[in-house]
Short mmCIF file of C-alpha atoms and ligand atoms in Angstrom, two decimals:
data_model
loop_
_atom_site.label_atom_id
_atom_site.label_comp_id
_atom_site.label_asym_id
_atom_site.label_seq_id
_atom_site.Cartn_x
_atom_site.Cartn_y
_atom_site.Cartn_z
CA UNK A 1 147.28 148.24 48.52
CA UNK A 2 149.72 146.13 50.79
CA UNK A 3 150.22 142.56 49.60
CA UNK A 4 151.27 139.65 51.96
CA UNK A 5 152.17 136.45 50.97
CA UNK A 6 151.74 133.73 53.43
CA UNK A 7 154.30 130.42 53.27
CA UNK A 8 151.63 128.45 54.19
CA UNK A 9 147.85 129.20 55.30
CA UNK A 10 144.22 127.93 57.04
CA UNK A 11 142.43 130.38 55.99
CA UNK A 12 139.37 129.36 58.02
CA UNK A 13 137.55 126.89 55.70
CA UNK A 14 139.66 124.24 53.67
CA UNK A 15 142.73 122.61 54.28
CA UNK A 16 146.34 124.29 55.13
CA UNK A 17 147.59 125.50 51.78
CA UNK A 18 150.89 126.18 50.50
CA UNK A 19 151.81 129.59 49.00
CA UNK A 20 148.85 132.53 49.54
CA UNK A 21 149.04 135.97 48.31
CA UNK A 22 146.91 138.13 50.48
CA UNK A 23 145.65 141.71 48.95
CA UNK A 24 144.66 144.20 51.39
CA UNK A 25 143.16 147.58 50.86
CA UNK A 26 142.87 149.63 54.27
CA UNK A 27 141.44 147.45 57.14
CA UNK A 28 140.06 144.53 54.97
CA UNK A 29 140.94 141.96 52.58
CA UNK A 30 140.12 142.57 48.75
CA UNK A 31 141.96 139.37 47.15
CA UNK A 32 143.29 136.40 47.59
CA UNK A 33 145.36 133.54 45.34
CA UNK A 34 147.64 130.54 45.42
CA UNK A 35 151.25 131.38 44.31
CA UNK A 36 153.94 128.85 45.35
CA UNK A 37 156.85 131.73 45.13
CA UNK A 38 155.93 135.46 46.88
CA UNK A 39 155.96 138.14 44.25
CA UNK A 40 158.16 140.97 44.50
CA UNK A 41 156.47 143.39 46.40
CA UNK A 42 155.21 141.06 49.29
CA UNK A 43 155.44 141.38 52.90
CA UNK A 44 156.34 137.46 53.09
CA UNK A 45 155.16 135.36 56.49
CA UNK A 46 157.32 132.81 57.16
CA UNK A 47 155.00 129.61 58.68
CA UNK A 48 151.52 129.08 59.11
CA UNK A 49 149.32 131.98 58.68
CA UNK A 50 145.73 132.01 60.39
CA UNK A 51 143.17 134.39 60.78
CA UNK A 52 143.16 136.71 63.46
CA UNK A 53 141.71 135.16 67.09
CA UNK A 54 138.85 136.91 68.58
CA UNK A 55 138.78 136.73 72.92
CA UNK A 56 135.27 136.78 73.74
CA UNK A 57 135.08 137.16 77.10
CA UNK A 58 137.64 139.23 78.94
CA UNK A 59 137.91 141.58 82.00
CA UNK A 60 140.67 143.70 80.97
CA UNK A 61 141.45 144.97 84.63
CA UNK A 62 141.49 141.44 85.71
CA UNK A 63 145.10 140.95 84.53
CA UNK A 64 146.44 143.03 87.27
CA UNK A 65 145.94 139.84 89.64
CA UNK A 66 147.99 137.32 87.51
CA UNK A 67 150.15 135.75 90.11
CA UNK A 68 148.71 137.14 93.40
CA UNK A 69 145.67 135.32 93.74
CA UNK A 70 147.08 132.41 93.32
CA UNK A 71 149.74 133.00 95.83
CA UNK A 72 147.63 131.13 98.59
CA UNK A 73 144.91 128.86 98.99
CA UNK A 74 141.53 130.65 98.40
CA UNK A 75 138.01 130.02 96.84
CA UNK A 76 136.17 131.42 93.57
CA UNK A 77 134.54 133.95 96.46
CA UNK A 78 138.10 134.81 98.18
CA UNK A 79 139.52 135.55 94.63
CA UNK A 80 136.61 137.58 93.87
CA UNK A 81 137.18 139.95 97.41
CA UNK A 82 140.85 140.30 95.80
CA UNK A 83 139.91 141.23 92.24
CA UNK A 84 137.08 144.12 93.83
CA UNK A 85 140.57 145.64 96.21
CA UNK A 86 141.96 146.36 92.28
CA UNK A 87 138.07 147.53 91.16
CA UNK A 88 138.02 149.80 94.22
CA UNK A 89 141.22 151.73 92.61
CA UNK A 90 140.64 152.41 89.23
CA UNK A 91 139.93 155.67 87.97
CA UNK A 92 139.38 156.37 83.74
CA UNK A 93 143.07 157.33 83.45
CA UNK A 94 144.42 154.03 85.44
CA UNK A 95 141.96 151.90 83.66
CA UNK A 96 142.89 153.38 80.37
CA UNK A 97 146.55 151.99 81.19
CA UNK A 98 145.80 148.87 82.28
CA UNK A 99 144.09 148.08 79.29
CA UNK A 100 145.99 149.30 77.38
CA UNK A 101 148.97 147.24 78.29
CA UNK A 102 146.53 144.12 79.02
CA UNK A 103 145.28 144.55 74.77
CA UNK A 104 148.52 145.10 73.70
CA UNK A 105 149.61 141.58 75.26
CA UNK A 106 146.35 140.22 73.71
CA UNK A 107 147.43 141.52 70.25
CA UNK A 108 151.21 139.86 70.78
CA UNK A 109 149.11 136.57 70.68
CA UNK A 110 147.08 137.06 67.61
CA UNK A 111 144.16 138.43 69.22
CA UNK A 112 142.81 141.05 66.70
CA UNK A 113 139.16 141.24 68.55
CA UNK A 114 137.97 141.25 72.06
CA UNK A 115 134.96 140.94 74.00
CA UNK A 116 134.69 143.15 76.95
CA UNK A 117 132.41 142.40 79.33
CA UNK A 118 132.72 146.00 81.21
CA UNK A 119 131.22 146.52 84.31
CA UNK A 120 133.44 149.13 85.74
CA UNK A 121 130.94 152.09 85.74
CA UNK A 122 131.11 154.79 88.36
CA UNK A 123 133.45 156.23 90.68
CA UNK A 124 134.40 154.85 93.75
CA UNK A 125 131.86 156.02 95.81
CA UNK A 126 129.18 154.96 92.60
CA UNK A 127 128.58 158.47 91.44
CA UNK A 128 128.26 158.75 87.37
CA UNK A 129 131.55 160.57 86.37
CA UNK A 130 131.52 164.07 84.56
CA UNK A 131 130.90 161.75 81.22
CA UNK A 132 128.99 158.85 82.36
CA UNK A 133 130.47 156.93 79.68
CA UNK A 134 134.27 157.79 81.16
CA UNK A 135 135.43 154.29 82.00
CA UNK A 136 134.03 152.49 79.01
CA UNK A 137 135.31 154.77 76.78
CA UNK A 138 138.93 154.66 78.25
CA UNK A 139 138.37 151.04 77.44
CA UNK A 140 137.75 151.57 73.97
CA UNK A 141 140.50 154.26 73.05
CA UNK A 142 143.09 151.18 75.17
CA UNK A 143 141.74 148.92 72.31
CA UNK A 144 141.95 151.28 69.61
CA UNK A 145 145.65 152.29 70.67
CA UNK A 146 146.95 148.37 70.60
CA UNK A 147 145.48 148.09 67.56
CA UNK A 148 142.55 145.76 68.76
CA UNK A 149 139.14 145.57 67.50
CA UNK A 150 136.57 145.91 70.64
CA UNK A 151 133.02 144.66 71.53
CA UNK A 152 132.44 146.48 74.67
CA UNK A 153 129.59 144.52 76.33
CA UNK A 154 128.44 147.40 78.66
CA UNK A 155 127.21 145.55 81.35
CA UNK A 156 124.26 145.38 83.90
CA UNK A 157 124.98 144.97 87.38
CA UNK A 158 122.30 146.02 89.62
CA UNK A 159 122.70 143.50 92.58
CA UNK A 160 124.66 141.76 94.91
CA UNK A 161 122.41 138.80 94.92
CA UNK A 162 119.12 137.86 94.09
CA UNK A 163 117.57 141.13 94.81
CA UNK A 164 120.18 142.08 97.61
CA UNK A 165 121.76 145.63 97.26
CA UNK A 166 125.23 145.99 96.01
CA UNK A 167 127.65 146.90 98.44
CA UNK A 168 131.26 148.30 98.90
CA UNK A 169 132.99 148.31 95.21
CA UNK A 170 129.96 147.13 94.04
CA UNK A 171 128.22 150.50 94.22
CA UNK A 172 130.64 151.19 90.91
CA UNK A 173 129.21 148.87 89.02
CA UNK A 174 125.86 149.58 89.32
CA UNK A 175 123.85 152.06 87.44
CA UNK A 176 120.49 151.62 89.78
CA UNK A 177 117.58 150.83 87.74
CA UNK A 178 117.91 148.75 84.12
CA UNK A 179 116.31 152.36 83.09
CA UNK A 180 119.29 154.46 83.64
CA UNK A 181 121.70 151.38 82.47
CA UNK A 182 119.87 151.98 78.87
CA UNK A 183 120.16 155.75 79.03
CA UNK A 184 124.04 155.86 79.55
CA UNK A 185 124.74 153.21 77.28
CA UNK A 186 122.47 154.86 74.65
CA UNK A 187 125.06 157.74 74.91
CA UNK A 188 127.80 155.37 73.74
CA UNK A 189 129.09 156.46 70.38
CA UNK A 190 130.87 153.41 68.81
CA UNK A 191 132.73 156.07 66.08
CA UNK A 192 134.03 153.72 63.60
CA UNK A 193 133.34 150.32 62.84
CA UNK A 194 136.09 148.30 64.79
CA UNK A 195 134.07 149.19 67.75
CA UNK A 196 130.46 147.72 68.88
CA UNK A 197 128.47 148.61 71.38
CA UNK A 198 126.73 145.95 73.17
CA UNK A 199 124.81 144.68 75.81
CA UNK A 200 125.30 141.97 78.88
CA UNK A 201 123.93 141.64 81.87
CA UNK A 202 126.57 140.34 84.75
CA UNK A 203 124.53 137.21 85.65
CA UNK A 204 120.98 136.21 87.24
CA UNK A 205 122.72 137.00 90.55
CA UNK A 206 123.00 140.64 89.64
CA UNK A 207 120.15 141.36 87.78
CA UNK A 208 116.61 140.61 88.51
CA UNK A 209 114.96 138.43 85.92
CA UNK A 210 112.40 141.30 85.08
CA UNK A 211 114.35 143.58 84.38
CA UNK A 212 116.30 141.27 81.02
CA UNK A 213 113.81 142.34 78.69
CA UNK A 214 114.59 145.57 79.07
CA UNK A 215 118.15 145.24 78.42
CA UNK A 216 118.14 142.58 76.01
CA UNK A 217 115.98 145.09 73.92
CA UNK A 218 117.96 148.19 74.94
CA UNK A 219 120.61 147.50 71.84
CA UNK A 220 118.68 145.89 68.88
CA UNK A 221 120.97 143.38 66.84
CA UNK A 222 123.87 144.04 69.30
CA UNK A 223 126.01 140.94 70.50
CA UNK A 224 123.97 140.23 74.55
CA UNK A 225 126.31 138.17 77.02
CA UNK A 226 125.75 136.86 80.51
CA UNK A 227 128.29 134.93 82.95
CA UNK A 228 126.22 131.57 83.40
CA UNK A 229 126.18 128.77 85.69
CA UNK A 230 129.63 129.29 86.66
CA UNK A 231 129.72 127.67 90.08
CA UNK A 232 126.97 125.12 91.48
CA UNK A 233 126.41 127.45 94.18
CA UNK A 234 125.04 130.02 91.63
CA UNK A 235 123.00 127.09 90.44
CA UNK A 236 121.39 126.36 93.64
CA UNK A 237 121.00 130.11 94.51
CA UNK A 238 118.96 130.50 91.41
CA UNK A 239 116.43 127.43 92.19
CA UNK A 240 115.76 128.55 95.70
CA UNK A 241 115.12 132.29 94.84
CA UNK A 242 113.61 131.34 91.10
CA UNK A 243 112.83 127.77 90.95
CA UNK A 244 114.74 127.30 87.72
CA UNK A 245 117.95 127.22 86.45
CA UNK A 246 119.56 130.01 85.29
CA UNK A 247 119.35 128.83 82.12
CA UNK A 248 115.57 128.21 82.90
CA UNK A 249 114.96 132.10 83.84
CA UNK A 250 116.82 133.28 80.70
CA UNK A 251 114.82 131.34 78.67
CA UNK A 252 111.64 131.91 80.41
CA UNK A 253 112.20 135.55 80.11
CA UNK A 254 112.96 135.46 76.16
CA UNK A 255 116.70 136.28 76.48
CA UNK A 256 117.81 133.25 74.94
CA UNK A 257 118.66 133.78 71.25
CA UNK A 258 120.94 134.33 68.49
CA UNK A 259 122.41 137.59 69.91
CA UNK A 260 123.31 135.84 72.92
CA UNK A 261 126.75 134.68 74.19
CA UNK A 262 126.43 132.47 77.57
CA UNK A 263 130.32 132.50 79.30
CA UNK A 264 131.25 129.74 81.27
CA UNK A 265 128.14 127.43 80.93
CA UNK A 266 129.69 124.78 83.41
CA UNK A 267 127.41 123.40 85.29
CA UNK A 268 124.18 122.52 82.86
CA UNK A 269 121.38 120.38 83.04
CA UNK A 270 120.65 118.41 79.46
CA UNK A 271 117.19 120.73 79.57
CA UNK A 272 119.43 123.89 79.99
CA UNK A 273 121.75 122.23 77.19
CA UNK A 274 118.56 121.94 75.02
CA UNK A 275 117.00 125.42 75.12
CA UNK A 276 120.79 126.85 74.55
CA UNK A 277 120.80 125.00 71.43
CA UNK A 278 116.95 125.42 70.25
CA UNK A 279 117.62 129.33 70.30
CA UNK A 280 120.67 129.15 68.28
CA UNK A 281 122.95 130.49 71.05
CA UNK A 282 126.95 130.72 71.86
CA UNK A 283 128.71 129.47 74.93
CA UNK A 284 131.79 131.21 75.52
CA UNK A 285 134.43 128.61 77.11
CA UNK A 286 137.60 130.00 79.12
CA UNK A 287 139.35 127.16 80.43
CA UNK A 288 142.50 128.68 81.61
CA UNK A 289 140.44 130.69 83.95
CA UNK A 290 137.70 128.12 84.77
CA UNK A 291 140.82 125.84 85.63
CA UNK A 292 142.67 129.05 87.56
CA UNK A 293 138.72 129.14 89.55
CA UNK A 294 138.58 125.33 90.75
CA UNK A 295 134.84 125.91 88.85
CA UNK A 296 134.75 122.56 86.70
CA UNK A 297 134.99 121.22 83.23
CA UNK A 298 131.79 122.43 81.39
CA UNK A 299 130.07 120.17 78.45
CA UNK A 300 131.32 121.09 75.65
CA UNK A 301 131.19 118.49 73.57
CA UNK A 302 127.10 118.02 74.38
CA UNK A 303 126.45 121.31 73.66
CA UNK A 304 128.55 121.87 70.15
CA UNK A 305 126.45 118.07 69.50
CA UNK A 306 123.12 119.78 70.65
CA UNK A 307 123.59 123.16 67.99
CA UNK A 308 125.43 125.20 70.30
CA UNK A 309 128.55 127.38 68.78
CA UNK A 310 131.89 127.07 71.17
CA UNK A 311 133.77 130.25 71.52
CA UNK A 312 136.90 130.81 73.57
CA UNK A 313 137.77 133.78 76.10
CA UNK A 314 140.73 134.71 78.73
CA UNK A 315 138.22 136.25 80.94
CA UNK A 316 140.54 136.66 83.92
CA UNK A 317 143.73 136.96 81.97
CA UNK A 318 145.41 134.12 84.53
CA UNK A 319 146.67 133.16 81.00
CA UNK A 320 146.43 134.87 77.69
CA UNK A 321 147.01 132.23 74.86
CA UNK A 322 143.81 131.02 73.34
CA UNK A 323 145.69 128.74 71.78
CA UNK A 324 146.32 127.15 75.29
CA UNK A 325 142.49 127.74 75.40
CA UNK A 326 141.80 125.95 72.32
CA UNK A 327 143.49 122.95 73.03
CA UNK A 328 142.04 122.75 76.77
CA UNK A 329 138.95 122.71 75.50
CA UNK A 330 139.95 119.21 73.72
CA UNK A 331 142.18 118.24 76.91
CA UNK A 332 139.73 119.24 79.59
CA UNK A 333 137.05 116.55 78.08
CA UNK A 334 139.52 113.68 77.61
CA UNK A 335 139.83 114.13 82.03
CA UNK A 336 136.29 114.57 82.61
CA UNK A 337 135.17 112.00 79.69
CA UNK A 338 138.19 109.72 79.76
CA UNK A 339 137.65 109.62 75.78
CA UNK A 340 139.98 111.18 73.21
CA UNK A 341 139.34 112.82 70.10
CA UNK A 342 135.95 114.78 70.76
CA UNK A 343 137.35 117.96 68.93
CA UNK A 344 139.15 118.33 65.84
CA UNK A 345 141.84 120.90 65.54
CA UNK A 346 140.18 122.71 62.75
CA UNK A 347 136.95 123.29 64.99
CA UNK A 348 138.30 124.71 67.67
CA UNK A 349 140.44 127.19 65.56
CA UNK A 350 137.09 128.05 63.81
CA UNK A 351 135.81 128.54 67.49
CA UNK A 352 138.96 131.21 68.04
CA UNK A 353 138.48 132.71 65.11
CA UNK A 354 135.29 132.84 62.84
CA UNK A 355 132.72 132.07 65.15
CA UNK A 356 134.35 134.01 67.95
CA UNK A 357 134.25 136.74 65.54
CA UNK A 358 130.62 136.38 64.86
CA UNK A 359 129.49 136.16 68.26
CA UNK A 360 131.17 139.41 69.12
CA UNK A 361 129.09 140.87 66.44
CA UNK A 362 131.80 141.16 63.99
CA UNK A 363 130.45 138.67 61.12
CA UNK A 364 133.26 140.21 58.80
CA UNK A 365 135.91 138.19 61.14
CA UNK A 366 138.18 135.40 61.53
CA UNK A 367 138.76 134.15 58.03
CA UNK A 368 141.25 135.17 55.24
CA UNK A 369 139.15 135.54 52.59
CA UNK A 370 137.74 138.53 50.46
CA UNK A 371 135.93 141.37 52.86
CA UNK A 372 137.03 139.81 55.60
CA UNK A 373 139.01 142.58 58.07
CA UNK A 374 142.25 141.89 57.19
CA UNK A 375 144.12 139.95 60.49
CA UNK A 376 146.68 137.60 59.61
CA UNK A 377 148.38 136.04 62.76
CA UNK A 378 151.72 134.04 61.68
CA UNK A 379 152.91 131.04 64.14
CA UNK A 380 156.89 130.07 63.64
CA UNK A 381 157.31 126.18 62.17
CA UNK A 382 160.64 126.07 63.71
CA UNK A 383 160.67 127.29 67.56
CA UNK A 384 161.39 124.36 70.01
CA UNK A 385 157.85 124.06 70.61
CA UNK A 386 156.42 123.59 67.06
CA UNK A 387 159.66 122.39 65.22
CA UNK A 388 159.12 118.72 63.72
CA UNK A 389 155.25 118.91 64.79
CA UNK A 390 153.74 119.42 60.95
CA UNK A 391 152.62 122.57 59.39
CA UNK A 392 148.68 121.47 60.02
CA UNK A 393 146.45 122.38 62.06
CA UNK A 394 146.68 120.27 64.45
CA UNK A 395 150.57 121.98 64.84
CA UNK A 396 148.84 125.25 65.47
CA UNK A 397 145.98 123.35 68.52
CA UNK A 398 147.87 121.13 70.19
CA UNK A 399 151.85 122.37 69.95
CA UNK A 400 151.77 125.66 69.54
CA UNK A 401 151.84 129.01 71.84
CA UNK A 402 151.09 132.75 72.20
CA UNK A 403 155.35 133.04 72.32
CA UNK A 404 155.22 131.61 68.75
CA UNK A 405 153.17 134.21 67.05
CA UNK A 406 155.82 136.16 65.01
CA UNK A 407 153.93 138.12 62.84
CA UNK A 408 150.20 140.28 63.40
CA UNK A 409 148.79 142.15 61.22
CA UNK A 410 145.51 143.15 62.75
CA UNK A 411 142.69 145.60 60.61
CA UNK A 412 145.09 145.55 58.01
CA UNK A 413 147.96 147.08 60.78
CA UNK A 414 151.26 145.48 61.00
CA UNK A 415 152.22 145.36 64.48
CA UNK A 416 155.22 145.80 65.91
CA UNK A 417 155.90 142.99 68.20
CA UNK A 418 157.76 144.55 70.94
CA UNK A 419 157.37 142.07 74.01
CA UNK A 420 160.01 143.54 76.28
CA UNK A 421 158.05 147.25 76.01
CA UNK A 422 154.19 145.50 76.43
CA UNK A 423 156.10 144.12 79.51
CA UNK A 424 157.57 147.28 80.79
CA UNK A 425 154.02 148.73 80.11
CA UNK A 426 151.75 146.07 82.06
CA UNK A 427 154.18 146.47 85.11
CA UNK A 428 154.24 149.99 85.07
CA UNK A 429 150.15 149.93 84.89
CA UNK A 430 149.74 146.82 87.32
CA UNK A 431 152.54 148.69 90.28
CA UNK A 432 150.22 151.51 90.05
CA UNK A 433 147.09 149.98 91.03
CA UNK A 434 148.37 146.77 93.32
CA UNK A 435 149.50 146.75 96.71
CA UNK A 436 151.15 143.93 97.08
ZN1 LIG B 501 133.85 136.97 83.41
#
């Protein structure tokens, strides 16, 4: 047994409390108790202790185009012809690396889960590898070896629009038919319980609406996501083609549920906001990249009024910090409302952590309490961001960073918090598959 005893501690459902002793057995949590003074045989953590974040919604390879897409002036469409040059050059041992480095700057931040939505299939030319299952395994192992939990959301891309055939890159994504998309992801062996296997389907763009049954069924009880109404121009693609929304067609086609994660959910009618809510579901926010995208300010606030559960992602990595995520979510509405003091602090940490947790299909996540996995992220009191701004939550929201994280423990692993070699490993994986 390892015991840790936190200084101070949210541990997902009261108040911040002073003095926690934290008992941990293997990879979860068996105890926990107030004691103002850390007994003798603690690992102590200095500051305010919470549980570990989970980032729904990220595209590990993604990271690779942190500060070059932004170099000129360019469009959601523009950046997307720049991210498929990196897609184009990734085999299962360069994608292994990238990730690798990309997770292990997730789990410097107190990330302790992620959400990949993996799309990255075939080779170049879109021929299955030897093991079909290659590239989203290499993804897995890269989460494994930073010491990351993983929900790798195989996904379904079958379509360059509305029926069109994919082309270029695209062929790599895309497994044919919905039919062969369920075989090779039926061969998917999770092989411990800090992985899931499940299911997403890129967007209504990609994927024809008849084929969502099939894939929404294709992994019973397993976390579903789907990009959604991004950009308006997806919007207006989807009523010409469908005459619906996007939301309309999920929900006509009895994808809308429980299971299901929607990412982005921007651009939303208050019908589309409705039938999210009625069927329980969770939209997955990601500010930092929805910001980095030009692609709007979604609702947030009307949907976590109508039933709907918030959860945060990086998606495109243009930033890794959900706590930067967290408090956008607040900072974004106060521009697009011009009304402060729609979120509290405490809600959008339970959005990072336990419901971000759940929605990744990991309901044993994101609070320190008994049988919970045992992630404890630790956030200094005293760096020149957080010093004199409280011990509360609302330190942790609305003054704190990723740089202030100074202690992880994630599955019950203390991590070493080397930030000069994550650094030397995301350049040496980024030079290797940029060319510029
Ligand atoms: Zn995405």
């Amino acid at each position: 047994m390892t015991t840790f005893w936190c200084e101070r501690a949210w541990t997902g459902v009261e108040e911040v409390v002073d003095g926690l002793v934290v008992e941990v057995v293997g990879t979860h949590i068996v105890a926990t108790r107030a004691l103002p003074e850390p007994p003798g045989d603690a690992i102590r953590l200095a500051g305010l202790t919470i549980p570990g974040l989970a980032n729904c919604h990220s595209h590990a390879f993604h990271r690779a185009l942190r500060g070059r897409t932004q170099r000129e002036r360019g469009t959601f469409w523009t950046w997307r012809e720049t991210m498929y040059g990196v897609a184009g050059r990734l085999d299962p041992e360069s994608c292994y690396r990238l990730a690798l480095a990309t997770y292990k700057e997730m789990v410097l931040t107190g990330i302790t889960a992620v959400g990949e939505f993996h799309y990255l299939h075939h080779d170049p030319a879109g021929r299955p590898y030897a093991d079909p299952n290659a590239m989203g395994t290499a993804v897995i192992e890269a989460a494994r070896d930073a010491g990351l939990r993983i929900a790798l959301l195989d996904t379904c891309y079958l379509s360059s629009g509305f029926g069109a055939p994919v082309a270029g890159v695209q062929a790599r994504f895309s497994d044919g038919t919905a039919e062969r998309w369920a075989s090779r992801v039926g061969a998917l062996r999770p092989g411990g319980p800090d992985v899931i296997v499940g299911a997403a389907i890129h967007s209504v763009r990609a994927v024809q609406p008849s084929d969502y049954p099939l894939i929404a069924g294709a992994l019973p009880g397993s976390p579903l996501h789907i990009h959604l109404s991004e950009q308006p121009a997806e919007n207006e693609a989807c009523l010409e083609h469908y005459g619906r929304t996007p939301t309309g067609v999920l929900a006509d086609h009895g994808v809308l549920g429980d299971r299901l994660s929607v990412v982005h959910a921007t651009h939303l009618t208050s019908d589309d906001i409705n039938e999210l809510a009625k069927a329980r579901c969770y939209a997955t926010f990601c500010p930092t990249t929805e910001r980095d995208l030009a692609d709007g300010v979604g609702p947030s606030v009307a949907l976590a009024a109508a039933g709907v559960t918030i959860t945060l992602g990086s998606d495109s990595h243009a930033v890794i910090d959900l706590f930067e995520e967290m408090r956008a979510v607040e900072l974004d509405e106060r521009l697009a409302c011009q009304r402060r003091g729609s979120w509290r602090a405490a809600d959008l940490l339970s959005a990072a952590t336990a419901a971000g947790h759940r929605s990744l299909g990991f309901a044993d996540g994101g609070m320190i309490a008994p049988g919970h996995w045992a992630d404890l992220v630790t956030l200094d009191l005293r760096s020149p961001r957080t010093a004199g701004t409280g011990s509360g939550t609302e330190m942790a929201v609305f003054a704190a960073s990723a740089a202030d994280v100074t202690h992880v423990v994630a599955s019950g692993r203390v991590i070493d918090l080397d930030h000069r070699g994550v650094g030397d490993l995301l350049a040496e994986a980024i030079d290797a598959v940029v060319t510029s």
